[in-house]
PDB file of C-alpha atoms in Angstrom:
ATOM      1  CA  LEU A1378     -31.618 122.319-107.703  1.00 86.00           C
ATOM      2  CA  CYS A1379     -29.575 122.958-104.532  1.00 88.00           C
ATOM      3  CA  LYS A1380     -31.976 125.481-103.186  1.00 88.00           C
ATOM      4  CA  LYS A1381     -34.819 123.015-103.769  1.00 88.00           C
ATOM      5  CA  ILE A1382     -32.896 120.278-102.023  1.00 90.00           C
ATOM      6  CA  MET A1383     -32.148 122.585 -99.117  1.00 91.00           C
ATOM      7  CA  GLU A1384     -35.829 123.311 -98.870  1.00 89.00           C
ATOM      8  CA  HIS A1385     -36.681 119.650 -98.932  1.00 89.00           C
ATOM      9  CA  ILE A1386     -34.448 118.911 -95.903  1.00 90.00           C
ATOM     10  CA  GLY A1387     -35.786 121.961 -94.025  1.00 90.00           C
ATOM     11  CA  LEU A1388     -32.989 124.529 -94.574  1.00 91.00           C
ATOM     12  CA  ASN A1389     -33.649 127.982 -95.660  1.00 92.00           C
ATOM     13  CA  PRO A1390     -32.752 128.205 -99.378  1.00 90.00           C
ATOM     14  CA  GLU A1391     -31.589 131.821 -98.894  1.00 91.00           C
ATOM     15  CA  ARG A1392     -28.396 130.408 -97.398  1.00 91.00           C
ATOM     16  CA  LEU A1393     -27.253 129.648-100.983  1.00 91.00           C
ATOM     17  CA  ARG A1394     -26.725 132.353-103.665  1.00 89.00           C
ATOM     18  CA  ILE A1395     -25.145 132.176-107.053  1.00 85.00           C
ATOM     19  CA  GLU A1396     -24.263 135.313-109.013  1.00 86.00           C
ATOM     20  CA  PHE A1397     -22.617 135.649-112.366  1.00 84.00           C
ATOM     21  CA  MET A1398     -20.245 138.563-113.012  1.00 88.00           C
ATOM     22  CA  SER A1399     -17.106 139.414-114.892  1.00 90.00           C
ATOM     23  CA  SER A1400     -13.794 139.384-112.966  1.00 89.00           C
ATOM     24  CA  ALA A1401     -13.500 143.103-113.946  1.00 93.00           C
ATOM     25  CA  GLU A1402     -16.580 143.847-111.758  1.00 93.00           C
ATOM     26  CA  GLY A1403     -14.831 144.199-108.442  1.00 92.00           C
ATOM     27  CA  ILE A1404     -17.284 146.732-106.982  1.00 95.00           C
ATOM     28  CA  LEU A1405     -20.212 144.525-107.953  1.00 95.00           C
ATOM     29  CA  PHE A1406     -18.493 141.462-106.262  1.00 94.00           C
ATOM     30  CA  ALA A1407     -17.937 143.461-103.119  1.00 95.00           C
ATOM     31  CA  GLU A1408     -21.514 144.544-102.999  1.00 95.00           C
ATOM     32  CA  VAL A1409     -22.892 141.026-103.516  1.00 95.00           C
ATOM     33  CA  MET A1410     -20.553 139.495-100.948  1.00 94.00           C
ATOM     34  CA  SER A1411     -21.390 142.192 -98.413  1.00 96.00           C
ATOM     35  CA  GLU A1412     -25.177 141.681 -98.962  1.00 95.00           C
ATOM     36  CA  PHE A1413     -24.912 137.925 -98.836  1.00 94.00           C
ATOM     37  CA  GLY A1414     -22.726 138.083 -95.731  1.00 94.00           C
ATOM     38  CA  ASN A1415     -25.319 140.179 -93.988  1.00 95.00           C
ATOM     39  CA  LYS A1416     -27.961 137.768 -94.986  1.00 93.00           C
ATOM     40  CA  VAL A1417     -26.080 134.759 -93.612  1.00 92.00           C
ATOM     41  CA  LYS A1418     -25.530 136.740 -90.348  1.00 93.00           C
ATOM     42  CA  GLU A1419     -29.262 137.410 -90.159  1.00 93.00           C
ATOM     43  CA  LEU A1420     -30.109 133.742 -90.618  1.00 91.00           C
ATOM     44  CA  GLY A1421     -27.614 132.717 -87.975  1.00 90.00           C
ATOM     45  CA  PRO A1422     -25.705 129.337 -87.691  1.00 91.00           C
ATOM     46  CA  LEU A1423     -26.828 126.612 -90.055  1.00 90.00           C
ATOM     47  CA  GLY A1424     -29.840 124.852 -88.741  1.00 87.00           C
ATOM     48  CA  LYS A1425     -30.462 127.132 -85.700  1.00 88.00           C
ATOM     49  CA  ARG A1426     -33.261 129.276 -87.259  1.00 87.00           C
ATOM     50  CA  GLU A1427     -34.783 126.158 -88.886  1.00 89.00           C
ATOM     51  CA  GLY A1428     -35.014 124.524 -85.398  1.00 89.00           C
ATOM     52  CA  MET A1429     -32.589 121.681 -86.135  1.00 90.00           C
ATOM     53  CA  ASP A1430     -30.012 120.453 -83.625  1.00 90.00           C
ATOM     54  CA  GLN A1431     -26.501 119.601 -84.918  1.00 91.00           C
ATOM     55  CA  LYS A1432     -27.117 115.763 -84.858  1.00 93.00           C
ATOM     56  CA  GLU A1433     -30.312 116.048 -87.000  1.00 93.00           C
ATOM     57  CA  LEU A1434     -28.607 118.547 -89.313  1.00 92.00           C
ATOM     58  CA  LYS A1435     -25.519 116.313 -89.864  1.00 93.00           C
ATOM     59  CA  SER A1436     -27.653 113.321 -90.459  1.00 91.00           C
ATOM     60  CA  LYS A1437     -29.775 115.099 -93.103  1.00 91.00           C
ATOM     61  CA  LEU A1438     -26.769 116.574 -94.834  1.00 92.00           C
ATOM     62  CA  ALA A1439     -25.039 113.223 -94.832  1.00 90.00           C
ATOM     63  CA  GLU A1440     -28.159 111.584 -96.388  1.00 87.00           C
ATOM     64  CA  ILE A1441     -28.426 114.157 -99.097  1.00 89.00           C
ATOM     65  CA  THR A1442     -24.650 114.164 -99.878  1.00 88.00           C
ATOM     66  CA  LYS A1443     -24.712 110.345-100.347  1.00 85.00           C
ATOM     67  CA  LEU A1444     -27.465 110.855-102.911  1.00 86.00           C
ATOM     68  CA  VAL A1445     -25.635 113.433-105.048  1.00 87.00           C
ATOM     69  CA  PRO A1446     -24.211 110.872-107.604  1.00 85.00           C
ATOM     70  CA  TYR A1447     -27.754 109.374-107.885  1.00 86.00           C
ATOM     71  CA  ILE A1448     -29.233 112.704-108.486  1.00 87.00           C
ATOM     72  CA  LYS A1449     -26.637 113.556-111.153  1.00 87.00           C
ATOM     73  CA  LEU A1450     -27.550 110.370-113.010  1.00 84.00           C
ATOM     74  CA  VAL A1451     -31.210 110.682-112.723  1.00 84.00           C
ATOM     75  CA  LYS A1452     -31.325 114.376-113.637  1.00 85.00           C
ATOM     76  CA  ASN A1453     -28.424 114.363-116.021  1.00 84.00           C
ATOM     77  CA  GLU A1454     -30.445 115.909-119.010  1.00 85.00           C
ATOM     78  CA  LYS A1455     -31.945 118.687-117.026  1.00 84.00           C
ATOM     79  CA  LEU A1456     -28.557 119.461-115.287  1.00 84.00           C
ATOM     80  CA  ALA A1457     -26.823 119.644-118.704  1.00 85.00           C
ATOM     81  CA  SER A1458     -29.441 122.178-120.182  1.00 83.00           C
ATOM     82  CA  ARG A1459     -28.144 125.678-120.795  1.00 83.00           C
ATOM     83  CA  LEU A1460     -30.642 128.402-119.918  1.00 81.00           C
ATOM     84  CA  VAL A1461     -30.249 131.982-121.002  1.00 82.00           C
ATOM     85  CA  ASN A1462     -32.372 133.739-118.408  1.00 81.00           C
ATOM     86  CA  PRO A1463     -31.397 133.305-114.731  1.00 74.00           C
ATOM     87  CA  GLU A1464     -34.994 133.160-113.753  1.00 78.00           C
ATOM     88  CA  GLU A1465     -35.563 130.033-115.677  1.00 82.00           C
ATOM     89  CA  TYR A1466     -33.254 128.118-113.265  1.00 79.00           C
ATOM     90  CA  ASP A1467     -35.799 128.561-110.462  1.00 78.00           C
ATOM     91  CA  LYS A1468     -38.468 126.906-112.618  1.00 83.00           C
ATOM     92  CA  LEU A1469     -36.302 124.108-113.875  1.00 86.00           C
ATOM     93  CA  PHE A1470     -37.039 121.730-110.914  1.00 86.00           C
ATOM     94  CA  THR A1471     -40.427 121.794-109.178  1.00 86.00           C
ATOM     95  CA  LYS A1472     -40.988 121.132-105.528  1.00 86.00           C
ATOM     96  CA  ASP A1473     -42.991 118.013-106.445  1.00 88.00           C
ATOM     97  CA  GLU A1474     -40.254 116.750-108.654  1.00 87.00           C
ATOM     98  CA  ILE A1475     -37.671 116.996-105.883  1.00 87.00           C
ATOM     99  CA  ASP A1476     -39.997 115.371-103.343  1.00 86.00           C
ATOM    100  CA  ARG A1477     -40.609 112.464-105.763  1.00 84.00           C
ATOM    101  CA  LEU A1478     -36.876 112.295-106.474  1.00 84.00           C
ATOM    102  CA  PHE A1479     -36.334 111.527-102.735  1.00 84.00           C
ATOM    103  CA  SER A1480     -39.329 109.399-102.102  1.00 82.00           C
ATOM    104  CA  GLU A1481     -38.660 107.156-105.155  1.00 84.00           C
ATOM    105  CA  VAL A1482     -35.013 106.539-104.744  1.00 87.00           C
ATOM    106  CA  ILE A1483     -33.878 103.531-106.579  1.00 90.00           C
ATOM    107  CA  SER A1484     -31.830 100.797-104.849  1.00 93.00           C
ATOM    108  CA  TYR A1485     -30.293  97.670-106.195  1.00 96.00           C
ATOM    109  CA  TYR A1486     -30.392  94.154-104.560  1.00 96.00           C
ATOM    110  CA  ILE A1487     -28.621  90.987-105.585  1.00 96.00           C
ATOM    111  CA  ASP A1488     -31.088  88.014-105.209  1.00 95.00           C
ATOM    112  CA  PRO A1489     -29.164  85.255-103.442  1.00 93.00           C
ATOM    113  CA  GLU A1490     -31.112  82.544-105.162  1.00 92.00           C
ATOM    114  CA  LYS A1491     -30.073  83.835-108.665  1.00 94.00           C
ATOM    115  CA  CYS A1492     -26.435  84.940-107.981  1.00 94.00           C
ATOM    116  CA  GLN A1493     -23.849  82.633-109.413  1.00 93.00           C
ATOM    117  CA  ALA A1494     -20.903  84.613-108.034  1.00 93.00           C
ATOM    118  CA  CYS A1495     -19.571  85.262-111.537  1.00 94.00           C
ATOM    119  CA  MET A1496     -17.871  88.521-110.176  1.00 94.00           C
ATOM    120  CA  THR A1497     -19.048  90.564-113.190  1.00 95.00           C
ATOM    121  CA  CYS A1498     -20.924  93.152-111.114  1.00 96.00           C
ATOM    122  CA  ALA A1499     -18.202  93.341-108.499  1.00 95.00           C
ATOM    123  CA  LYS A1500     -15.510  94.067-111.169  1.00 95.00           C
ATOM    124  CA  ARG A1501     -17.622  96.720-112.817  1.00 95.00           C
ATOM    125  CA  CYS A1502     -18.918  98.630-109.713  1.00 96.00           C
ATOM    126  CA  PRO A1503     -17.295 102.017-109.829  1.00 94.00           C
ATOM    127  CA  VAL A1504     -17.253 102.474-106.069  1.00 93.00           C
ATOM    128  CA  GLU A1505     -16.525  98.816-105.033  1.00 95.00           C
ATOM    129  CA  ALA A1506     -19.771  98.560-103.225  1.00 95.00           C
ATOM    130  CA  ILE A1507     -20.204  94.821-103.972  1.00 95.00           C
ATOM    131  CA  ILE A1508     -18.927  92.511-101.348  1.00 94.00           C
ATOM    132  CA  SER A1509     -17.758  89.473-103.302  1.00 90.00           C
ATOM    133  CA  ALA A1510     -15.613  86.427-103.105  1.00 87.00           C
ATOM    134  CA  LYS A1511     -15.149  83.411-105.396  1.00 87.00           C
ATOM    135  CA  ASN A1512     -18.117  81.013-105.034  1.00 90.00           C
ATOM    136  CA  GLN A1513     -19.896  83.316-102.716  1.00 92.00           C
ATOM    137  CA  VAL A1514     -23.206  85.099-103.307  1.00 93.00           C
ATOM    138  CA  HIS A1515     -22.464  88.851-103.868  1.00 96.00           C
ATOM    139  CA  VAL A1516     -23.997  91.478-101.591  1.00 96.00           C
ATOM    140  CA  ILE A1517     -24.389  95.251-102.289  1.00 96.00           C
ATOM    141  CA  ASP A1518     -23.197  97.417 -99.440  1.00 95.00           C
ATOM    142  CA  GLN A1519     -26.006  99.939 -99.493  1.00 93.00           C
ATOM    143  CA  GLU A1520     -24.010 102.467 -97.576  1.00 90.00           C
ATOM    144  CA  LYS A1521     -21.430 102.689-100.368  1.00 92.00           C
ATOM    145  CA  CYS A1522     -23.794 102.210-103.322  1.00 93.00           C
ATOM    146  CA  ILE A1523     -24.204 105.380-105.483  1.00 91.00           C
ATOM    147  CA  LYS A1524     -27.283 103.845-107.219  1.00 91.00           C
ATOM    148  CA  CYS A1525     -25.681 104.089-110.710  1.00 91.00           C
ATOM    149  CA  GLY A1526     -27.249 100.900-111.994  1.00 92.00           C
ATOM    150  CA  THR A1527     -24.008  99.375-113.412  1.00 94.00           C
ATOM    151  CA  CYS A1528     -24.492  96.107-111.552  1.00 96.00           C
ATOM    152  CA  PHE A1529     -28.020  95.877-112.921  1.00 96.00           C
ATOM    153  CA  GLU A1530     -26.784  96.494-116.461  1.00 95.00           C
ATOM    154  CA  VAL A1531     -23.876  94.109-116.502  1.00 96.00           C
ATOM    155  CA  CYS A1532     -25.418  91.104-114.643  1.00 96.00           C
ATOM    156  CA  PRO A1533     -25.582  88.320-117.212  1.00 95.00           C
ATOM    157  CA  PRO A1534     -29.256  87.911-118.431  1.00 94.00           C
ATOM    158  CA  LYS A1535     -29.056  84.123-117.870  1.00 94.00           C
ATOM    159  CA  PHE A1536     -28.729  84.898-114.083  1.00 94.00           C
ATOM    160  CA  GLY A1537     -30.723  88.202-113.761  1.00 94.00           C
ATOM    161  CA  ALA A1538     -29.719  88.287-110.089  1.00 95.00           C
ATOM    162  CA  VAL A1539     -29.641  92.121-109.683  1.00 96.00           C
ATOM    163  CA  THR A1540     -33.087  93.704-109.086  1.00 95.00           C
ATOM    164  CA  LYS A1541     -34.110  97.316-109.076  1.00 94.00           C
ATOM    165  CA  ILE A1542     -36.080  98.323-106.002  1.00 93.00           C
ATOM    166  CA  SER A1543     -37.984 101.622-105.720  1.00 88.00           C
ATOM    167  CA  GLY A1544     -40.230 102.944-102.931  1.00 82.00           C
ATOM    168  CA  GLU A1545     -39.582  99.977-100.422  1.00 87.00           C
ATOM    169  CA  PRO A1546     -36.721  98.926 -98.229  1.00 89.00           C
ATOM    170  CA  VAL A1547     -33.967  96.684 -99.503  1.00 92.00           C
ATOM    171  CA  PRO A1548     -34.056  93.228 -98.023  1.00 93.00           C
ATOM    172  CA  PRO A1549     -31.282  92.527 -95.488  1.00 92.00           C
ATOM    173  CA  PRO A1550     -28.156  90.770 -96.782  1.00 90.00           C
ATOM    174  CA  ILE A1551     -27.918  87.027 -96.131  1.00 89.00           C
ATOM    175  CA  PRO A1552     -25.456  86.162 -93.318  1.00 88.00           C
ATOM    176  CA  GLU A1553     -21.880  85.545 -94.482  1.00 87.00           C
ATOM    177  CA  GLU A1554     -21.906  81.803 -93.451  1.00 87.00           C
ATOM    178  CA  LYS A1555     -24.829  81.217 -95.809  1.00 88.00           C
ATOM    179  CA  ARG A1556     -23.231  82.903 -98.861  1.00 87.00           C
ATOM    180  CA  THR A1557     -21.289  79.946-100.207  1.00 87.00           C
ATOM    181  CA  ILE A1558     -22.627  78.537-103.496  1.00 84.00           C
ATOM    182  CA  VAL A1559     -22.640  74.893-103.885  1.00 75.00           C
ATOM    183  CA  ARG A1560     -22.109  74.002-107.448  1.00 72.00           C
ATOM    184  CA  LYS A1561     -23.695  70.795-108.973  1.00 65.00           C
ATOM    185  CA  SER A1562     -20.913  68.639-110.327  1.00 59.00           C
ATOM    186  CA  LYS A1563     -21.289  67.401-113.865  1.00 53.00           C
ATOM    187  CA  GLU A1564     -22.151  63.750-113.949  1.00 50.00           C
ATOM    188  CA  ARG A1565     -20.470  61.583-116.653  1.00 47.00           C
TER     189      ARG A1565
END
């Protein structure tokens, strides 16, 4: 999976190598490390041979790193599978599957018209990505959000304020001064 992701962002996947060996195989370990070290020297500094400047490289790596929790959730079943033959790992994820994984990233959005500031989503968010206050429409901080879907699952059905968005940008959050919820008082 990591090699396919590297390829997706334009890095040479030969920069990553995983070998399995016993701790008693010191000579094999030395050979593998020597061979891999020579390969990395041949490829040069990260991004150079691929034609990326440092700023572009950092940006792409930061973007991918931010999506790691999402990838773990979406591909949990495949990641948990135990394969006997090491060659099977190369075929586990296809290039199309990886491209689709990044082009169809799911985001979550709290509809300001439906949110009743019940605080349920904010309390349950594992990374505290929901900006909330009592009697204020909640907003998901898209930079912090790991796209786990907890907010979507816990939002009370009577509100249904959290929506799942795929393949399109998330609407901008409403300004802070417009987030206050005016509750209708009960008439007697």
